[in-house]
PDB file of C-alpha atoms in Angstrom:
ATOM      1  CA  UNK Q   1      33.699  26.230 -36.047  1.00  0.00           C
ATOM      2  CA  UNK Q   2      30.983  28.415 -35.656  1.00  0.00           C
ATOM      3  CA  UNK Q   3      28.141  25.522 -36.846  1.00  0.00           C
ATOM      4  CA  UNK Q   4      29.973  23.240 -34.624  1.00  0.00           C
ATOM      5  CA  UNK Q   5      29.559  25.037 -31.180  1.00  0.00           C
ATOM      6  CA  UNK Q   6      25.469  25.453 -32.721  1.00  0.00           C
ATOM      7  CA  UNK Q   7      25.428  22.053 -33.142  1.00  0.00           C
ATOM      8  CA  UNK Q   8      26.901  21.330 -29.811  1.00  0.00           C
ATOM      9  CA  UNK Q   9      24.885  23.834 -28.379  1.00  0.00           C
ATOM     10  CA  UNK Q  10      21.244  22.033 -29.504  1.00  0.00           C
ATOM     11  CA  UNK Q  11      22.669  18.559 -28.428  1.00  0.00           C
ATOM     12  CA  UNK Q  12      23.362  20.154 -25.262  1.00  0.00           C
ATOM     13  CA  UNK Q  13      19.549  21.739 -25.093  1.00  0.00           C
ATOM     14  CA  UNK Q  14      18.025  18.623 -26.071  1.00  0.00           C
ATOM     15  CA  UNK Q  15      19.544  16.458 -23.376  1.00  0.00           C
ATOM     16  CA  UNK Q  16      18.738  19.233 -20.312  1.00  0.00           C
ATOM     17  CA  UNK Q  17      15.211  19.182 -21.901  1.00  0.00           C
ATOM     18  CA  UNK Q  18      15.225  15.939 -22.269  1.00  0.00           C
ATOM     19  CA  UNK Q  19      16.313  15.455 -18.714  1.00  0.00           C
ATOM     20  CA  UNK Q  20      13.381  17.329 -17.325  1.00  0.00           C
ATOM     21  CA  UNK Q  21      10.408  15.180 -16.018  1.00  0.00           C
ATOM     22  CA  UNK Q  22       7.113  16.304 -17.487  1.00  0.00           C
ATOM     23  CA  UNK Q  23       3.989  14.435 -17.779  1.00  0.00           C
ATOM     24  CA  UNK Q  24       1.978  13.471 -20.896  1.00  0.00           C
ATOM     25  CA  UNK Q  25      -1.783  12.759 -21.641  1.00  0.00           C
ATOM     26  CA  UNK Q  26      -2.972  10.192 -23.404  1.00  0.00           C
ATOM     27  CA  UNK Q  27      -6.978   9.794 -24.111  1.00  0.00           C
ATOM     28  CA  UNK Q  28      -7.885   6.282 -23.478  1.00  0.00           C
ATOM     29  CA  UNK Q  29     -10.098   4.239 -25.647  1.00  0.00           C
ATOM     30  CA  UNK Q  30     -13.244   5.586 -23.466  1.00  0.00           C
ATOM     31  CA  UNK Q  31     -12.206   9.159 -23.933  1.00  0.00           C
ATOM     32  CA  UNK Q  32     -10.998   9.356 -20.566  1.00  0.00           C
ATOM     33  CA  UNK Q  33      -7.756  11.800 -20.492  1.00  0.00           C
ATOM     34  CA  UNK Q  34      -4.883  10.151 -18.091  1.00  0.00           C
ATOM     35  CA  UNK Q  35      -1.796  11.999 -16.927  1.00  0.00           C
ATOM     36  CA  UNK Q  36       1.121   9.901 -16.357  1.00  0.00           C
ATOM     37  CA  UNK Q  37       5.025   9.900 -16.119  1.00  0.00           C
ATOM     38  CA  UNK Q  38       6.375  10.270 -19.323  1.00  0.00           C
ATOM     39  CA  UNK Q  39       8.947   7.190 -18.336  1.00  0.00           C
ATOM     40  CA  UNK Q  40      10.153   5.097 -15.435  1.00  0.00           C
ATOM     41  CA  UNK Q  41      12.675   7.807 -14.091  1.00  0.00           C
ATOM     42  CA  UNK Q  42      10.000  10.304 -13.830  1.00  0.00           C
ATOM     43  CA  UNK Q  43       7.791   8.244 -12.446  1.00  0.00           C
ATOM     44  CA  UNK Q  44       9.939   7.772  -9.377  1.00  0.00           C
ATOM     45  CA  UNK Q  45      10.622  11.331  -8.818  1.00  0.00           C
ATOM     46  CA  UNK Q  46       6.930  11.779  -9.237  1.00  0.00           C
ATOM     47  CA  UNK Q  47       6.361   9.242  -6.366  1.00  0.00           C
ATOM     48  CA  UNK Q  48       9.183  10.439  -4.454  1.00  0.00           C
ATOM     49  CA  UNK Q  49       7.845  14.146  -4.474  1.00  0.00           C
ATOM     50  CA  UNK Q  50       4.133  12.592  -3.285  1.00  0.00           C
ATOM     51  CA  UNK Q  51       5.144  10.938   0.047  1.00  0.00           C
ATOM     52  CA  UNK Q  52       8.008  13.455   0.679  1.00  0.00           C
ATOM     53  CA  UNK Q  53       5.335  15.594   3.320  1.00  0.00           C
ATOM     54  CA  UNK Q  54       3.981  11.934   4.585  1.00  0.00           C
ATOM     55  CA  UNK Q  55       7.702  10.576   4.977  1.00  0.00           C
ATOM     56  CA  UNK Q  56       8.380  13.773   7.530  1.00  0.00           C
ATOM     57  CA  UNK Q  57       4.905  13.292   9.187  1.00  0.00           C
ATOM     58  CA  UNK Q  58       5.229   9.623   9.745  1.00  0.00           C
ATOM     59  CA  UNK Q  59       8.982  10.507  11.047  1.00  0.00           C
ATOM     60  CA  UNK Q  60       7.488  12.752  13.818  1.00  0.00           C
ATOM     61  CA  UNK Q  61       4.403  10.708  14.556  1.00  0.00           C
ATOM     62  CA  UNK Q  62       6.873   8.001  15.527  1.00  0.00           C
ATOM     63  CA  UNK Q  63       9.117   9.854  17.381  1.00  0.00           C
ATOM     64  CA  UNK Q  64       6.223  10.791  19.643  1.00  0.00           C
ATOM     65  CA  UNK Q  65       5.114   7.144  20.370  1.00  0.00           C
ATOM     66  CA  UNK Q  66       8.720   6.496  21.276  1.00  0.00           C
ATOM     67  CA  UNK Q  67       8.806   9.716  24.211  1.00  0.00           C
ATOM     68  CA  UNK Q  68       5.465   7.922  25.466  1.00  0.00           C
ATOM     69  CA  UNK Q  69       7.026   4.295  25.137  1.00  0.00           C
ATOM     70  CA  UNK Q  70       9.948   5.761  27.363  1.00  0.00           C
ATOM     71  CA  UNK Q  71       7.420   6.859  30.143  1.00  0.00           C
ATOM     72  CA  UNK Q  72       5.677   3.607  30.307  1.00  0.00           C
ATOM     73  CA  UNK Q  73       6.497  -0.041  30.826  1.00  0.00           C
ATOM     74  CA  UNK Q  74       3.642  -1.825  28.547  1.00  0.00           C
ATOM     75  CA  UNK Q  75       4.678  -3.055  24.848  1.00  0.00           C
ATOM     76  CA  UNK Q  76       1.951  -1.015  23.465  1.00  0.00           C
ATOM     77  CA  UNK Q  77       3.754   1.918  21.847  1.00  0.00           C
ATOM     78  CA  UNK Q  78       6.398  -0.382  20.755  1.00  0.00           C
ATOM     79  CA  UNK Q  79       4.097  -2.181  19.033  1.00  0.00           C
ATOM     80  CA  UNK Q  80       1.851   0.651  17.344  1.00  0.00           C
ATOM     81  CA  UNK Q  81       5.723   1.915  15.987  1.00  0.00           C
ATOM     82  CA  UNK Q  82       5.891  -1.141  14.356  1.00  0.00           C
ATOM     83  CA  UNK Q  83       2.778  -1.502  13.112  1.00  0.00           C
ATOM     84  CA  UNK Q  84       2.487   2.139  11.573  1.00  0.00           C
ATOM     85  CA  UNK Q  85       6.320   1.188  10.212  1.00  0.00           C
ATOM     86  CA  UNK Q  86       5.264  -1.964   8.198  1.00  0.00           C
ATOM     87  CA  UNK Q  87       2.050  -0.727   7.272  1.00  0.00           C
ATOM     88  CA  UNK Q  88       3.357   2.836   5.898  1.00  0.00           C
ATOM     89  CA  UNK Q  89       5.746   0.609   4.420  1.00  0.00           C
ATOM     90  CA  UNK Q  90       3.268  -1.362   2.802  1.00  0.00           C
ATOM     91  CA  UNK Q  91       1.727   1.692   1.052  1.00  0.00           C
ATOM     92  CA  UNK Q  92       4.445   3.558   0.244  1.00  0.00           C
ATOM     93  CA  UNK Q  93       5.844   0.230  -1.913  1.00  0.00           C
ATOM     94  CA  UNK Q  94       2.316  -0.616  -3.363  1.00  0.00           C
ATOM     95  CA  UNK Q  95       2.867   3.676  -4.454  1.00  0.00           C
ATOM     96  CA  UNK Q  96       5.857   3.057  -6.005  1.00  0.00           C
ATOM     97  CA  UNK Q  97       4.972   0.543  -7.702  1.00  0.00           C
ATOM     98  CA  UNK Q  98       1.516   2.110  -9.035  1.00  0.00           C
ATOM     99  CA  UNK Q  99       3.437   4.941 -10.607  1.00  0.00           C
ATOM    100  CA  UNK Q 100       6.096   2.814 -12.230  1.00  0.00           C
ATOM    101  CA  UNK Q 101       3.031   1.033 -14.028  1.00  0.00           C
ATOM    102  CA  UNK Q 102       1.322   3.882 -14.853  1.00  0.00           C
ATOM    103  CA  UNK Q 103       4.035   5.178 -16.843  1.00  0.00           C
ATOM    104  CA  UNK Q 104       4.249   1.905 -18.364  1.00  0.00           C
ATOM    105  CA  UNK Q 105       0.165   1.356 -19.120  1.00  0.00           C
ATOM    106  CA  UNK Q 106      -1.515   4.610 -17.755  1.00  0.00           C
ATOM    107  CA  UNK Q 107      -5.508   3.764 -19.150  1.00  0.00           C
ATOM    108  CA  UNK Q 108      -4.918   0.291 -17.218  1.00  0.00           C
ATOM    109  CA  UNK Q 109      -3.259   1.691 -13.840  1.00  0.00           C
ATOM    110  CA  UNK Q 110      -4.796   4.806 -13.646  1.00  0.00           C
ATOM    111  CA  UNK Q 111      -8.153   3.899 -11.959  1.00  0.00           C
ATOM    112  CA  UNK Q 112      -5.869   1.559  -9.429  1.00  0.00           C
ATOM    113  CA  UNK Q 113      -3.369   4.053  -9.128  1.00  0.00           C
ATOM    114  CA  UNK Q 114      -5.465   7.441  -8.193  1.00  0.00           C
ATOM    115  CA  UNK Q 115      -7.147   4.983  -5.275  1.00  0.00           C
ATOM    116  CA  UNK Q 116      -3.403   4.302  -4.205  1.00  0.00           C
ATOM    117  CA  UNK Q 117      -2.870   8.253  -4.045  1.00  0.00           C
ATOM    118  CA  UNK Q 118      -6.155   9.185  -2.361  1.00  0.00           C
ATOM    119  CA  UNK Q 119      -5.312   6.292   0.384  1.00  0.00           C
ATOM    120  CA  UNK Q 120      -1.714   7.718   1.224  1.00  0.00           C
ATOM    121  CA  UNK Q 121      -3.271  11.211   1.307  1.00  0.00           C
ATOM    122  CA  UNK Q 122      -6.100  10.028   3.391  1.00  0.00           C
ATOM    123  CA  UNK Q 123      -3.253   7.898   6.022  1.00  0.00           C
ATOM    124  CA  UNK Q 124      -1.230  11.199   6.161  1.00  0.00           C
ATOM    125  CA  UNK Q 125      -4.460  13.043   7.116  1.00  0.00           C
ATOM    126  CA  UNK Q 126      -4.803   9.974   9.805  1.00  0.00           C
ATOM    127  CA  UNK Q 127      -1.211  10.542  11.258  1.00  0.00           C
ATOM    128  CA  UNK Q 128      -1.751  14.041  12.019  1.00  0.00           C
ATOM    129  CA  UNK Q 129      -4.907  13.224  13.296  1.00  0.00           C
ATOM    130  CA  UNK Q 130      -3.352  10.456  15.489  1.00  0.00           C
ATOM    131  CA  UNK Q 131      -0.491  13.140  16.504  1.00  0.00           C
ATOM    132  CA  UNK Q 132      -2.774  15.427  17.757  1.00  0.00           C
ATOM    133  CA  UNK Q 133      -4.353  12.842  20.298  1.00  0.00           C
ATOM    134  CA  UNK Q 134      -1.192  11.858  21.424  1.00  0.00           C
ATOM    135  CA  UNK Q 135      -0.177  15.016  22.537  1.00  0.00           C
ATOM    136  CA  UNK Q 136      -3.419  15.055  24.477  1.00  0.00           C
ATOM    137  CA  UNK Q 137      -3.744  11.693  25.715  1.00  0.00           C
ATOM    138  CA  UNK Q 138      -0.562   9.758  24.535  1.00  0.00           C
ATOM    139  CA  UNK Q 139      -0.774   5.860  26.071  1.00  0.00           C
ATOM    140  CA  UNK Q 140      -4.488   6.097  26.047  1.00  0.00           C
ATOM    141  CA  UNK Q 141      -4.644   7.129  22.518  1.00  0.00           C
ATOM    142  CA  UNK Q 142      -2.139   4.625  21.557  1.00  0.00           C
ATOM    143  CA  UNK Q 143      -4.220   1.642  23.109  1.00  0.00           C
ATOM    144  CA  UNK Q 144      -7.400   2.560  21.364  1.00  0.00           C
ATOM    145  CA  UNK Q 145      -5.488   2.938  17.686  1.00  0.00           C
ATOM    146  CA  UNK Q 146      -4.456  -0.399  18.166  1.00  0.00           C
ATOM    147  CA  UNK Q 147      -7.774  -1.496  18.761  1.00  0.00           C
ATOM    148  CA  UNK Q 148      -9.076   0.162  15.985  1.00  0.00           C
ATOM    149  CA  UNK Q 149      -7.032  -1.092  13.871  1.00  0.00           C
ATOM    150  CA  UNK Q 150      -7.657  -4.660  15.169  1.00  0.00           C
ATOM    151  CA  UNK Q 151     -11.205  -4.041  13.864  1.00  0.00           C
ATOM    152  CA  UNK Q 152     -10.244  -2.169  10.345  1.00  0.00           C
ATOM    153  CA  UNK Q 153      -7.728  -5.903  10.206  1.00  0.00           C
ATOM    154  CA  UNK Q 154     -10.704  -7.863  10.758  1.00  0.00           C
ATOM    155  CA  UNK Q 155     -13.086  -6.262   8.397  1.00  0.00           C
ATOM    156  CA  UNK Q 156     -10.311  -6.493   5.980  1.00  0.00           C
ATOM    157  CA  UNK Q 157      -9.949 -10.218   6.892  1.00  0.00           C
ATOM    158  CA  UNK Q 158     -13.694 -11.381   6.526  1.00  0.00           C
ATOM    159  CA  UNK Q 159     -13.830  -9.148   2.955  1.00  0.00           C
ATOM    160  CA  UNK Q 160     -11.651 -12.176   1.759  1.00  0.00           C
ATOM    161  CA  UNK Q 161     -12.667 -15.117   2.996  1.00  0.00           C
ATOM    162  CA  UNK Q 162     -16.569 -13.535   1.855  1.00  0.00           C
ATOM    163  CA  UNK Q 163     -14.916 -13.210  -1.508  1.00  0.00           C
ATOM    164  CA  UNK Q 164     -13.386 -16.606  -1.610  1.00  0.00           C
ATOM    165  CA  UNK Q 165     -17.248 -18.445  -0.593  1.00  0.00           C
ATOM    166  CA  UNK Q 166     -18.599 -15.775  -3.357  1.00  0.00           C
ATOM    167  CA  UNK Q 167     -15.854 -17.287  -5.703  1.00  0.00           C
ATOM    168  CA  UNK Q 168     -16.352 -21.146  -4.779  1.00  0.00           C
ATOM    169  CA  UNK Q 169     -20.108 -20.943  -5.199  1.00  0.00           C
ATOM    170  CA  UNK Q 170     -20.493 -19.355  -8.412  1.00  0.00           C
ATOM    171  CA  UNK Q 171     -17.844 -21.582  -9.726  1.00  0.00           C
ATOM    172  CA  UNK Q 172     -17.065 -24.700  -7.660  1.00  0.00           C
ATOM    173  CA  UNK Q 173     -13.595 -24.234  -7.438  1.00  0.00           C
ATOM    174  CA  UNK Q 174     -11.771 -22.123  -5.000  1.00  0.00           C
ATOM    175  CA  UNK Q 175      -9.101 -19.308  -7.164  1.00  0.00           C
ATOM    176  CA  UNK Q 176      -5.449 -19.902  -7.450  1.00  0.00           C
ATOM    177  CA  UNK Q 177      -4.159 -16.737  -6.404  1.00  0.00           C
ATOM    178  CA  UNK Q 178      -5.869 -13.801  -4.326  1.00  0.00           C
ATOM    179  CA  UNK Q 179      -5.682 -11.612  -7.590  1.00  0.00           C
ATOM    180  CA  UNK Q 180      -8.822 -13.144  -8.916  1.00  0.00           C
ATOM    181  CA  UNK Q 181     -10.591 -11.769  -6.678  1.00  0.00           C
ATOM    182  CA  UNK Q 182     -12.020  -8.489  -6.299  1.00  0.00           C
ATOM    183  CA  UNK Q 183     -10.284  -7.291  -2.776  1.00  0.00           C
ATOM    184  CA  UNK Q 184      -7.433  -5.056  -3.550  1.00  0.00           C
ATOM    185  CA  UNK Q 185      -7.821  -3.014  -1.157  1.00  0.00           C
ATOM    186  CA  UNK Q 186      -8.734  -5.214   1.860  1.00  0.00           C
ATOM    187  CA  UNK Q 187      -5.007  -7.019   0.823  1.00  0.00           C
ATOM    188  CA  UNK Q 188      -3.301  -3.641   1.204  1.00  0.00           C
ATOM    189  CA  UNK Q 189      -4.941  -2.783   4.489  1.00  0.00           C
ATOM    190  CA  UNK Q 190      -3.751  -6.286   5.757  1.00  0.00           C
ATOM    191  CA  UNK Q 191      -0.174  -6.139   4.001  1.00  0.00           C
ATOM    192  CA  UNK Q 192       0.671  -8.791   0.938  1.00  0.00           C
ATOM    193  CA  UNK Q 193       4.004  -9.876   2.899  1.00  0.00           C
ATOM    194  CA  UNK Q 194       0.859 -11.309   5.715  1.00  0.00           C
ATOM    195  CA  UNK Q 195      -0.612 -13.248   3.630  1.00  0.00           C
ATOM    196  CA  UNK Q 196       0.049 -16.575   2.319  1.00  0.00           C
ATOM    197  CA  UNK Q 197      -2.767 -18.330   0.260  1.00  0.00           C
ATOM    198  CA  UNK Q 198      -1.943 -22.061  -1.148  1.00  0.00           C
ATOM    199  CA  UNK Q 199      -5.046 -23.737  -3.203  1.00  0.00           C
ATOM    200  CA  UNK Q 200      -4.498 -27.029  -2.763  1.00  0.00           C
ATOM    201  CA  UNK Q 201      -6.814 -28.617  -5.152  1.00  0.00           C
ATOM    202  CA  UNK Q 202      -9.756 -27.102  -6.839  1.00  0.00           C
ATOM    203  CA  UNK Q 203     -11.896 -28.109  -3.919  1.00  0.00           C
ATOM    204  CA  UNK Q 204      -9.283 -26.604  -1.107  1.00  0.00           C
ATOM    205  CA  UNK Q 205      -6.764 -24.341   0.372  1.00  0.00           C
ATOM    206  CA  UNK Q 206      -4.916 -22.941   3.161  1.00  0.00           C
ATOM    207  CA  UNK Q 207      -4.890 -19.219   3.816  1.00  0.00           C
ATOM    208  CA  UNK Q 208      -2.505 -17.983   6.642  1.00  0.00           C
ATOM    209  CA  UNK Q 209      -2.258 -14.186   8.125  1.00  0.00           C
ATOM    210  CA  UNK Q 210       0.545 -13.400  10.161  1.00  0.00           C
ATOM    211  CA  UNK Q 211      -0.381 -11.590  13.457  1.00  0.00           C
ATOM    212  CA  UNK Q 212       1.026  -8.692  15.368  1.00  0.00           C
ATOM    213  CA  UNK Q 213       4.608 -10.040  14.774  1.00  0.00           C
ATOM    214  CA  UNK Q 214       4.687  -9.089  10.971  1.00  0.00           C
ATOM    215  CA  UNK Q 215       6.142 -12.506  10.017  1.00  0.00           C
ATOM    216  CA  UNK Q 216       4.401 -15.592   8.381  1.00  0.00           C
ATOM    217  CA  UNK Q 217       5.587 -18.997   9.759  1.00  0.00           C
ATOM    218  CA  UNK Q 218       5.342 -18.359  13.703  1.00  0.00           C
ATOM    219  CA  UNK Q 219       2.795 -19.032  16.438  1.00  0.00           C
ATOM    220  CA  UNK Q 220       1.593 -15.815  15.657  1.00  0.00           C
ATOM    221  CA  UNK Q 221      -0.219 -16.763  12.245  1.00  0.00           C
ATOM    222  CA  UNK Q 222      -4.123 -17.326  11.865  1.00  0.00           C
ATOM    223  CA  UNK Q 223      -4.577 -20.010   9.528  1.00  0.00           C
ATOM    224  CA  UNK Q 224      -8.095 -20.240   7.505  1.00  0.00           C
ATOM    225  CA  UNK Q 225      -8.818 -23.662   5.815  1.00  0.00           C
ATOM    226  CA  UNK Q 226     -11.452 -24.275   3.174  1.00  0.00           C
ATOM    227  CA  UNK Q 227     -12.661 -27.323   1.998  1.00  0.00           C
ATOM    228  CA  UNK Q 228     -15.564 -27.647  -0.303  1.00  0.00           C
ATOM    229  CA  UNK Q 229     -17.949 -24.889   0.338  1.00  0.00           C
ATOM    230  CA  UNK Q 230     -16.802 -24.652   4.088  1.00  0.00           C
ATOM    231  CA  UNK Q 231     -14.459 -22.199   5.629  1.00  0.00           C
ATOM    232  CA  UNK Q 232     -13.096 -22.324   8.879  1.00  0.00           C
TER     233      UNK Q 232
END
């Protein structure tokens, strides 16, 4: 009797230990030590505990463009809520998904994935930046964010179709997907869901961008064509 309850006691240890999310390091083939989840489980409590302070901040920042959208009639603060909505959205998927793989692969994912974590850190630091105008200069300041972020979209924008000329003139054919090129970032700055790139041939394809409304297939879209070496 006695061994059993000892018995039952270590199986009983070794699953609350077991239970416990810790991290591991592994040195990767460059000697470069990586930290990671050590499995899928963890790595979601692990994201969930890194965007639990942005979640709250992103919760209040909204809640103060809705007071100003109540004192005014133009659709901007409506549409800076939905913006900063889909595009927190946007990161906080990307996140999720980044830790899940680095659990998986850590010396693959971990250069991608530590970029991922410094660019939700740095958007927090922008919403309580953005928070702080508001409370200063709330329709104003919401007017010029959009703007800004017009420009930041259109950087983002001409960082792709740059890379797809690049792409066609080393190699004469245009890529299949977006992945093959180098522009990671400039795709999570304009949202995957916005994007919809079709190579039509080796020598073609159609790229559209869905605008302000969020949703590809509309009157909204931008459409980019290329044919040969020209873009337009």
């Amino acid at each position: 009797m006695k061994n059993l309850k000892l018995f039952l006691f270590a199986i009983g240890a070794y699953l609350f230990l077991s239970s416990c999310c810790t991290t591991k390091v592994v040195y990767c083939t460059d000697n470069r030590p990586v930290t990671y989840p050590k499995n899928q489980k963890c790595a979601l409590k692990a994201y969930k505990e890194s965007v639990a302070g942005f979640e709250v901040n992103l919760e209040s920042t909204i809640q103060d463009i809705i007071e100003i959208g109540s004192l005014t009639v133009g659709s901007e603060p409506k549409l800076l809520r939905e913006k900063l909505n889909n595009e927190s959205a946007r990161h906080q998927d990307a996140l999720k998904a980044s830790f899940i793989a680095l659990s998986t692969d850590p010396c693959m994912n971990s250069e991608r994935h530590y970029k991922l974590v410094e660019s939700i850190n740095k958007r927090n630091y922008d919403l309580q930046e953005l928070r702080a105008k508001l409370e200063n200069n709330g329709l104003e300041t919401v007017k010029n964010y959009l703007y800004e972020r017009g420009k930041i979209e259109g950087k983002a924008m001409k960082e792709i179709i740059d890379s797809l000329k690049n792409y066609y003139g080393i190699n004469t054919k245009y890529p299949e997907t977006l992945d093959e090129l180098n522009v990671n970032n400039a795709i999570l700055t304009l949202g995957e869901s916005r994007l919809d790139y079709k190579m039509t041939n080796e020598k073609t394809f159609v790229l559209k961008f869905a605008g302000e409304d969020y949703a590809l297939g509309t009157e909204d879209d931008k459409i980019y064509k290329g044919t040969n070496d020209l873009i337009q």
